CSV table of C-alpha atoms in Angstrom, one decimal:
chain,number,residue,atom,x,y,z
A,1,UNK,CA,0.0,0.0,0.0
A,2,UNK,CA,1.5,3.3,-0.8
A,3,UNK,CA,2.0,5.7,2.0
A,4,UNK,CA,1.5,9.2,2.5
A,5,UNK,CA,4.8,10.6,4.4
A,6,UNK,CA,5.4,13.2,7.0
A,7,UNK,CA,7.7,15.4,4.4
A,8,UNK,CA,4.5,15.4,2.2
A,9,UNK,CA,2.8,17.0,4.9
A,10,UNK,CA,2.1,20.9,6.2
A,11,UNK,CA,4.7,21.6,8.7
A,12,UNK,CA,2.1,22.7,11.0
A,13,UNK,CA,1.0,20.1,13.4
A,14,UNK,CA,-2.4,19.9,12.7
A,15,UNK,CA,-2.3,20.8,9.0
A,16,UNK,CA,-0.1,17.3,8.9
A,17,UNK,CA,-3.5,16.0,7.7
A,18,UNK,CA,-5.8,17.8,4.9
A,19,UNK,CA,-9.0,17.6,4.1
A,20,UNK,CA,-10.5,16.3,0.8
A,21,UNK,CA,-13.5,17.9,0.8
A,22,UNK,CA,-16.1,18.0,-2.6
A,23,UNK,CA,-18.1,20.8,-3.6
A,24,UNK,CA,-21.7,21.6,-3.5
A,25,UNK,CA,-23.9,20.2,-6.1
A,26,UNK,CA,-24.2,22.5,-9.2
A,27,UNK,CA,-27.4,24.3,-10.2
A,28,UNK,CA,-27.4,26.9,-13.3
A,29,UNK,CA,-27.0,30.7,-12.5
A,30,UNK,CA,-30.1,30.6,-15.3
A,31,UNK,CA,-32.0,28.6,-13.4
A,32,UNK,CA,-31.6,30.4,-10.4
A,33,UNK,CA,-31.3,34.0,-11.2
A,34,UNK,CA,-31.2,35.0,-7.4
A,35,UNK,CA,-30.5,39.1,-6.8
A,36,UNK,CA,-28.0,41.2,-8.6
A,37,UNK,CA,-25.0,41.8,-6.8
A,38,UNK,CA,-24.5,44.7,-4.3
A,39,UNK,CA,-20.8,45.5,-4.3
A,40,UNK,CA,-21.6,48.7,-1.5
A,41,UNK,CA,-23.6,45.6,0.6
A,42,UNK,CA,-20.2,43.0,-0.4
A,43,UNK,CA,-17.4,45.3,0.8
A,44,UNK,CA,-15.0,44.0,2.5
A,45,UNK,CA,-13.0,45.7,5.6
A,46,UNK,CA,-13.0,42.6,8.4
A,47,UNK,CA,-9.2,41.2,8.4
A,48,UNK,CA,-10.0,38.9,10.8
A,49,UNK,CA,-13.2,36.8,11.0
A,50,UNK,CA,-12.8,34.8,13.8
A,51,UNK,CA,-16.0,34.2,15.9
A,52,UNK,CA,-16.9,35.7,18.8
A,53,UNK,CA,-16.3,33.0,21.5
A,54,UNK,CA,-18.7,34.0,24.1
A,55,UNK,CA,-17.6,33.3,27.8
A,56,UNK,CA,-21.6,32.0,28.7
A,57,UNK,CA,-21.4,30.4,25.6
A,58,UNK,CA,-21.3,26.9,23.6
A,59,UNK,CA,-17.7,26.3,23.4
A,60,UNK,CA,-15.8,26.3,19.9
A,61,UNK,CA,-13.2,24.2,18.3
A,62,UNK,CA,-11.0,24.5,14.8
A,63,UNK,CA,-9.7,22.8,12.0
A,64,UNK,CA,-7.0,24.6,12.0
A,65,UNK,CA,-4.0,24.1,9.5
A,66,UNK,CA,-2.1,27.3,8.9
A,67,UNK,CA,-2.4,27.4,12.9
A,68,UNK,CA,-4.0,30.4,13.4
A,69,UNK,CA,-5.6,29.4,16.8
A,70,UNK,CA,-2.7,27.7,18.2
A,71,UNK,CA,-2.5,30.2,20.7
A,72,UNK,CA,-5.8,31.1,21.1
A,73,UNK,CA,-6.8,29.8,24.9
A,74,UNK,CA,-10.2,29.4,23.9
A,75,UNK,CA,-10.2,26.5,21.8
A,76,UNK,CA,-11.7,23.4,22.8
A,77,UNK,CA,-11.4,21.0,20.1
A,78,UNK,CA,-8.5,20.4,17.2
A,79,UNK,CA,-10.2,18.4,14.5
A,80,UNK,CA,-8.1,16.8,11.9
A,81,UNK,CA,-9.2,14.8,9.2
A,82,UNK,CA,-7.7,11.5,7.8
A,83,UNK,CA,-7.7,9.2,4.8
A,84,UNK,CA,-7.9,5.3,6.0
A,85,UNK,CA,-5.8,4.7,3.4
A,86,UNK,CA,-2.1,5.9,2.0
A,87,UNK,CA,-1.4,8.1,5.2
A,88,UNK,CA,1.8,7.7,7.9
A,89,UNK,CA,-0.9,7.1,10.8
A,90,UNK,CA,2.3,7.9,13.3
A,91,UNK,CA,1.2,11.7,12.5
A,92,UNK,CA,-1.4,11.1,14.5
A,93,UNK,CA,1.2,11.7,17.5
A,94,UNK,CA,2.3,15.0,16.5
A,95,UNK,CA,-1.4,15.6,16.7
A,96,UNK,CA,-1.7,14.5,19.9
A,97,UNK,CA,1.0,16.2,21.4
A,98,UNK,CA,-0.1,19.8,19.6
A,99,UNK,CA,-3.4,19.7,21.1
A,100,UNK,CA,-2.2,18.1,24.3
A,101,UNK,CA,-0.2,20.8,25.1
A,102,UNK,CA,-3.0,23.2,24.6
A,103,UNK,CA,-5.5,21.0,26.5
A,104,UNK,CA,-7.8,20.5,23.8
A,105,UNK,CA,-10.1,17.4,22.5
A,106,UNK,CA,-9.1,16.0,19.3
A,107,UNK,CA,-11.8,15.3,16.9
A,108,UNK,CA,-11.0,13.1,14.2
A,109,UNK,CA,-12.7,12.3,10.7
A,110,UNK,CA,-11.6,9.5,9.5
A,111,UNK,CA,-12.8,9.4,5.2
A,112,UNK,CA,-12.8,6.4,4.0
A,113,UNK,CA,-11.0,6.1,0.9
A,114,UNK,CA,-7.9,7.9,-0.5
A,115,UNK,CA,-7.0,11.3,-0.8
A,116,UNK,CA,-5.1,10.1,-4.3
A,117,UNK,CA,-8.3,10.0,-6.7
A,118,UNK,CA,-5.8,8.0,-8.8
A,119,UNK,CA,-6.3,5.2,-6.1
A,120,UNK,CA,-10.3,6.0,-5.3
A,121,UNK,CA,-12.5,2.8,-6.1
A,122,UNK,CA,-16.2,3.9,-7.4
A,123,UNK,CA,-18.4,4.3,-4.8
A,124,UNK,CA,-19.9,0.7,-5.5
A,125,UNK,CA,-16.2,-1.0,-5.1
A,126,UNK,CA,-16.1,0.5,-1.6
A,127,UNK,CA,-19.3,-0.3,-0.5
A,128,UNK,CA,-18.6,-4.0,-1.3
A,129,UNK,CA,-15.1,-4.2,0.1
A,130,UNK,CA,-16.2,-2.1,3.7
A,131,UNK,CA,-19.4,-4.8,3.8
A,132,UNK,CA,-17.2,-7.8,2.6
A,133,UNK,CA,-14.7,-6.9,5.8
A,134,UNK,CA,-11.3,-5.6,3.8
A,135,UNK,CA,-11.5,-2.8,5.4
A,136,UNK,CA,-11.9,-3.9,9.0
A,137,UNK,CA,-7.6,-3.9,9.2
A,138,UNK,CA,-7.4,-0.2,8.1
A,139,UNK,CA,-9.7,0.9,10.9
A,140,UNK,CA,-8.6,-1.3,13.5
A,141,UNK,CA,-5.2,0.1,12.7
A,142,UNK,CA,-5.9,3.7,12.9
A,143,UNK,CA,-8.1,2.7,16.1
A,144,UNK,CA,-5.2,1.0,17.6
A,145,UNK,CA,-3.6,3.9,17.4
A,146,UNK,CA,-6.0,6.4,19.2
A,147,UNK,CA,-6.2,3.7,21.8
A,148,UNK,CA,-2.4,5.3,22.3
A,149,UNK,CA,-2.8,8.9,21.9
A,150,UNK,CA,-3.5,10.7,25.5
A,151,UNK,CA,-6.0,13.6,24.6
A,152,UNK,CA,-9.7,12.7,24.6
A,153,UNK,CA,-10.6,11.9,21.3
A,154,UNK,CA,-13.9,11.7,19.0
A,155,UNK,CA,-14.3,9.9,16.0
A,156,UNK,CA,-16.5,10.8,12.8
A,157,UNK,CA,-16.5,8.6,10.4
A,158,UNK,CA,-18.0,9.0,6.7
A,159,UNK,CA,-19.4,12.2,7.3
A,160,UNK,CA,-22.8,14.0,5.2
A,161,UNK,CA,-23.7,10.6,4.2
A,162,UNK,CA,-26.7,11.4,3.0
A,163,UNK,CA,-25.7,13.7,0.6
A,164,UNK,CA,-25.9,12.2,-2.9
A,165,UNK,CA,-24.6,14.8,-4.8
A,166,UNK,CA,-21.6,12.5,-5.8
A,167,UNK,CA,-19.0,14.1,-3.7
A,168,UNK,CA,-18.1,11.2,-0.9
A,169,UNK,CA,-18.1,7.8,-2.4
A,170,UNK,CA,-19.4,6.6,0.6
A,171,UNK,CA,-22.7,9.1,0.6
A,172,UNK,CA,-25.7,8.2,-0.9
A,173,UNK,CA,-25.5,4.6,-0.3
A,174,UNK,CA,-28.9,2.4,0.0
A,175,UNK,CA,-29.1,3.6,3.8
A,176,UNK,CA,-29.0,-0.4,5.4
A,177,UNK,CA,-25.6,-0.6,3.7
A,178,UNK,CA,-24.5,2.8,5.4
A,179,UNK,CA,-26.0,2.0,8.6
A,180,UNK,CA,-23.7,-1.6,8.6
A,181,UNK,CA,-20.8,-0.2,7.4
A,182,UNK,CA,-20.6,2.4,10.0
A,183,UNK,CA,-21.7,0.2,12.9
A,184,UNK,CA,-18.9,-2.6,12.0
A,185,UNK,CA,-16.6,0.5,11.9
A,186,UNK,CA,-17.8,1.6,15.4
A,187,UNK,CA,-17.4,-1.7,16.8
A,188,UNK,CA,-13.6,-2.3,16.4
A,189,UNK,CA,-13.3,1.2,17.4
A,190,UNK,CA,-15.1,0.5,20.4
A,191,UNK,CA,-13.2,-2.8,20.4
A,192,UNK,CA,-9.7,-1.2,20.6
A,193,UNK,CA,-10.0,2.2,21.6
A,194,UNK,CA,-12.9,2.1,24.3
A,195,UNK,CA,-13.0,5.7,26.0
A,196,UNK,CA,-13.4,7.2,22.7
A,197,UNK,CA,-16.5,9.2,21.6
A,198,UNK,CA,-18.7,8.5,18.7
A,199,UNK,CA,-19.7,11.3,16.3
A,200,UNK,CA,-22.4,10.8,13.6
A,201,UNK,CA,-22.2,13.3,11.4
A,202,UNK,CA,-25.0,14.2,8.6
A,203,UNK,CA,-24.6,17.0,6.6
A,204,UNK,CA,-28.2,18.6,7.5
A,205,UNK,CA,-30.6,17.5,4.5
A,206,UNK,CA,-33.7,15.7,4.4
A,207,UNK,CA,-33.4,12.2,4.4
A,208,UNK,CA,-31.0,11.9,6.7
A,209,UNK,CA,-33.1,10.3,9.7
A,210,UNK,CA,-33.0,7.2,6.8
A,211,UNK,CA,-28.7,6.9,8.3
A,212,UNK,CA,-29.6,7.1,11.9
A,213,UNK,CA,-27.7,3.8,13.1
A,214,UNK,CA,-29.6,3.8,16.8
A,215,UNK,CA,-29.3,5.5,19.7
A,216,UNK,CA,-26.3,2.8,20.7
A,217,UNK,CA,-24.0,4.3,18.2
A,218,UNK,CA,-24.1,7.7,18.2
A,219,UNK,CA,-22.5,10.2,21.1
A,220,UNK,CA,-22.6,13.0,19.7
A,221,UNK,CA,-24.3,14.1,16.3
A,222,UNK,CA,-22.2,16.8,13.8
A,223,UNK,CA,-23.9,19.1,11.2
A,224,UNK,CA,-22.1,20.8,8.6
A,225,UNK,CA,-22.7,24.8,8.0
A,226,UNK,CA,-21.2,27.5,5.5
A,227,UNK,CA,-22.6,30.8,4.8
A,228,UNK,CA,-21.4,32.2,1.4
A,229,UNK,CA,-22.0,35.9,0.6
A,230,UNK,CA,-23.1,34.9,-3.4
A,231,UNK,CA,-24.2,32.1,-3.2
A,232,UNK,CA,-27.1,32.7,-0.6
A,233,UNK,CA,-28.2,35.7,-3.1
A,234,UNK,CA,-28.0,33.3,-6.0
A,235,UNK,CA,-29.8,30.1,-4.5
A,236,UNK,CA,-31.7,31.4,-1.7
A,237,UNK,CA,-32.7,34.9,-3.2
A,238,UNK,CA,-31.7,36.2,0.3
A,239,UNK,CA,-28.9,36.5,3.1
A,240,UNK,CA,-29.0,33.9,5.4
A,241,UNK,CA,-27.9,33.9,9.0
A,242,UNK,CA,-26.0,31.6,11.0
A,243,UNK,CA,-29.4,30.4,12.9
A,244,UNK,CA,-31.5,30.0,9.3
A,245,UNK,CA,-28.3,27.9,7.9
A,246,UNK,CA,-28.0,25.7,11.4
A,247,UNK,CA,-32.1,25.4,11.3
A,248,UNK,CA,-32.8,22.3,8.8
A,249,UNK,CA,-30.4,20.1,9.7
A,250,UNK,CA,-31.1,20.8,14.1
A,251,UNK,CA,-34.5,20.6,13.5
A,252,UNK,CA,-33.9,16.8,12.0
A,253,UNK,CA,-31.5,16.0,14.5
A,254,UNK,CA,-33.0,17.4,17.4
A,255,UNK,CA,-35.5,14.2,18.4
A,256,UNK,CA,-32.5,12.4,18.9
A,257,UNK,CA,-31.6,14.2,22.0
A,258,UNK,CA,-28.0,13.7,21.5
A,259,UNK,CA,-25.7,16.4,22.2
A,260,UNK,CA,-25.6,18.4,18.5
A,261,UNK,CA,-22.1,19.9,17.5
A,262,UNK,CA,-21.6,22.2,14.1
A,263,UNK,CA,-18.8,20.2,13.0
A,264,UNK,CA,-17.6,21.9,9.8
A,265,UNK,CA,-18.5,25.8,10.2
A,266,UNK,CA,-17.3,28.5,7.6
A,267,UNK,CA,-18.5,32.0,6.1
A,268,UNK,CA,-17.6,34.2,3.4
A,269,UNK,CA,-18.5,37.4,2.4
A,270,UNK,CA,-19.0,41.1,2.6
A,271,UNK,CA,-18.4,43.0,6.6
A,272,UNK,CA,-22.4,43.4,6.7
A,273,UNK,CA,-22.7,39.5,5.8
A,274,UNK,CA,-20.0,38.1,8.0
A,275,UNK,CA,-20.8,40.0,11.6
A,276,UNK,CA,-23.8,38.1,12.3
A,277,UNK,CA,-22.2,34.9,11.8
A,278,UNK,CA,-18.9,35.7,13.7
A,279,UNK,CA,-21.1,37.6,16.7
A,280,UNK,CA,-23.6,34.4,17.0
A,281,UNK,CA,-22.1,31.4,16.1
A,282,UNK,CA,-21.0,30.6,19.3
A,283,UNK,CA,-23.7,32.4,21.2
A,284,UNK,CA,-26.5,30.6,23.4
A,285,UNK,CA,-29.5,30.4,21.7
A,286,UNK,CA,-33.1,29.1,22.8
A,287,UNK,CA,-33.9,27.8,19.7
A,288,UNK,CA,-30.8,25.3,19.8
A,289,UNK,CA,-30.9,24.0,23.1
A,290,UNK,CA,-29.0,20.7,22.5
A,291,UNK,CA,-26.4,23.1,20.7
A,292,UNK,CA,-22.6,22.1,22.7
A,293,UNK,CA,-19.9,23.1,20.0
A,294,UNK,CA,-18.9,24.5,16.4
A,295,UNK,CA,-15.7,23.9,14.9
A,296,UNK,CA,-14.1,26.3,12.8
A,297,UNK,CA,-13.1,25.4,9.5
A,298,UNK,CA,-10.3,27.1,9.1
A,299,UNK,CA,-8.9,26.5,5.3
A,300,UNK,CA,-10.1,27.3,1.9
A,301,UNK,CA,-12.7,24.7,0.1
A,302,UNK,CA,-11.1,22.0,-2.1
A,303,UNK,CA,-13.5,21.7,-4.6
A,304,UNK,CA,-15.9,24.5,-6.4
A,305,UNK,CA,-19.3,25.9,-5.5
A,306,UNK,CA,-21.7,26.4,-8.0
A,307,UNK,CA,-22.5,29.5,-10.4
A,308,UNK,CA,-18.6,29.8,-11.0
A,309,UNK,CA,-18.3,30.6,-7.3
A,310,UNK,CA,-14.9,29.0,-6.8
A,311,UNK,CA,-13.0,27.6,-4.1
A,312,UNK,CA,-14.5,29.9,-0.5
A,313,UNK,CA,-11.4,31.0,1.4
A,314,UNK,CA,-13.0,30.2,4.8
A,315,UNK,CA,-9.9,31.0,6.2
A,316,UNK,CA,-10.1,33.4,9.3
A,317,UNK,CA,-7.1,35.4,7.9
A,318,UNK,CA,-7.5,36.4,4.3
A,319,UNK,CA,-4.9,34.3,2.7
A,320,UNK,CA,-3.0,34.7,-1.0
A,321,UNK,CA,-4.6,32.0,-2.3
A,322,UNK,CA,-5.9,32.5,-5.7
A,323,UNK,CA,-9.6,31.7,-6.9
């Protein structure tokens, strides 16, 4: 199996492990003609977008690559995310150590499949292989090794599955295949690495109540939420808030009565867009009760949004990075 080395990693300790992330699904600028733009309502003085983390508040967590909040006291959470396959899972200990040091959880994603799309099976080929049990020796390894790693960790594993947009080739599977690949996931994690917490992670859309694998297998349930400037005016015909973007996909989880995280967060746009969401997204709110933590993700998109969007810099710091 090839393997993906430390020196082909970021030098920062937590951007040792990238995410491969896909883009929303596409949906024609003709189709939806949305509002005009407002470049007076778009401009742009905020340098840094951090949120607000409120002292009464939920508390907040990053992914956090170019180390931005390293020294931000803060932080609860580092999340990283990792590839079960081609990756040097001993960076898991520099990990470890980084957030350690700054006594924060880890939170771990764990995607199933490569991050070389030259190595990627179709989302068929997995399906089979995870069911058939090939798979069972990459997770048991990488849950061997958070049985070793001293900060308190949580695992999410094949996150926004019912999102069938094409972007995960583990998302959109018949649900009953889902369900039994992530419980037979859960159970040698469980199996090796006892103490550690079990996230279930939807992206927010309808349909996803179909994934729920029981009550038994789920600690903790993660949404996913971005705000983008454009896009809301082009698909929505309107702003949206951080409470209007959070509201689907709560409002499906809620019944659970699990403890809800946002565990992917990120906004782009003009200073009038942006305040609300860096003023509230870590604020108390009655309408999200069962609302503990959002983590920050702090990097720009991988893949492209639609209407010739590009790649959102969610990056608290504006970065160089071209569109």
């Amino acid at each position: 199996m090839k393997k993906l080395t430390k020196n082909h990693l970021s030098a920062a300790a937590i951007a040792l492990l990238l995410l491969c992330v896909a883009g929303l699904p596409g949906r024609s600028e003709v189709q939806y003609a949305g509002i005009a733009p407002n470049p007076a309502a778009s401009a742009r003085t905020i340098i840094d977008k951090r949120p607000v983390v409120h002292a009464d508040g939920i508390k907040f967590g990053a992914y956090d690559p170019h180390g931005d909040f390293g020294a931000q006291a803060n932080v609860s959470t580092e999340a990283l995310f990792l590839p079960w396959e081609d990756v040097d899972l001993e960076t898991l200990r520099v990990a470890d150590a980084y957030a350690l040091a700054r006594g924060r959880n880890l939170l771990i994603t764990v995607e199933p499949w490569s991050w070389d799309v030259d190595w990627r099976l179709t989302s068929g080929e997995l399906r089979a292989k995870v069911l058939r049990g090939d798979y069972d020796v990459n997770m048991r390894a990488i849950a061997q090794m958070i049985s070793q790693l001293k900060s308190p960790v949580i695992v999410r594993w094949g996150q926004e599955m019912e999102d069938k947009s094409g972007r995960f080739s583990w998302a959109g599977w018949n649900p009953q295949d889902y369900i039994a690949a992530y419980k037979r996931m859960m159970d040698i994690l469980r199996e090796e690495a006892p103490g550690t917490e079990i996230m279930w992670s939807p992206k927010g859309l309808p349909g996803l109540q179909d994934y729920y694998p029981g009550d038994n297998y789920v600690d903790l349930v993660g949404l996913s939420v971005f705000g983008l400037e454009r896009y809301d005016e082009l698909a929505y015909n309107k702003h949206r808030a951080f409470s209007e973007a959070l509201r689907q996909g709560y409002d499906l989880v809620a019944g659970y009565g699990k403890p809800i995280w946002v565990a992917e967060l990120g906004y782009e746009g003009g200073d009038a867009y942006m305040r609300p969401w860096i003023e509230t997204a870590t604020l108390k709110q009655s309408a999200f009760p069962n609302l503990r933590e959002v983590v920050y993700f702090n990097d720009r998109d991988v893949h492209a949004w639609p209407f010739n969007l590009g790649r959102p810099d969610w990056r608290v710091v504006e970065s160089l990075a071209a569109n």
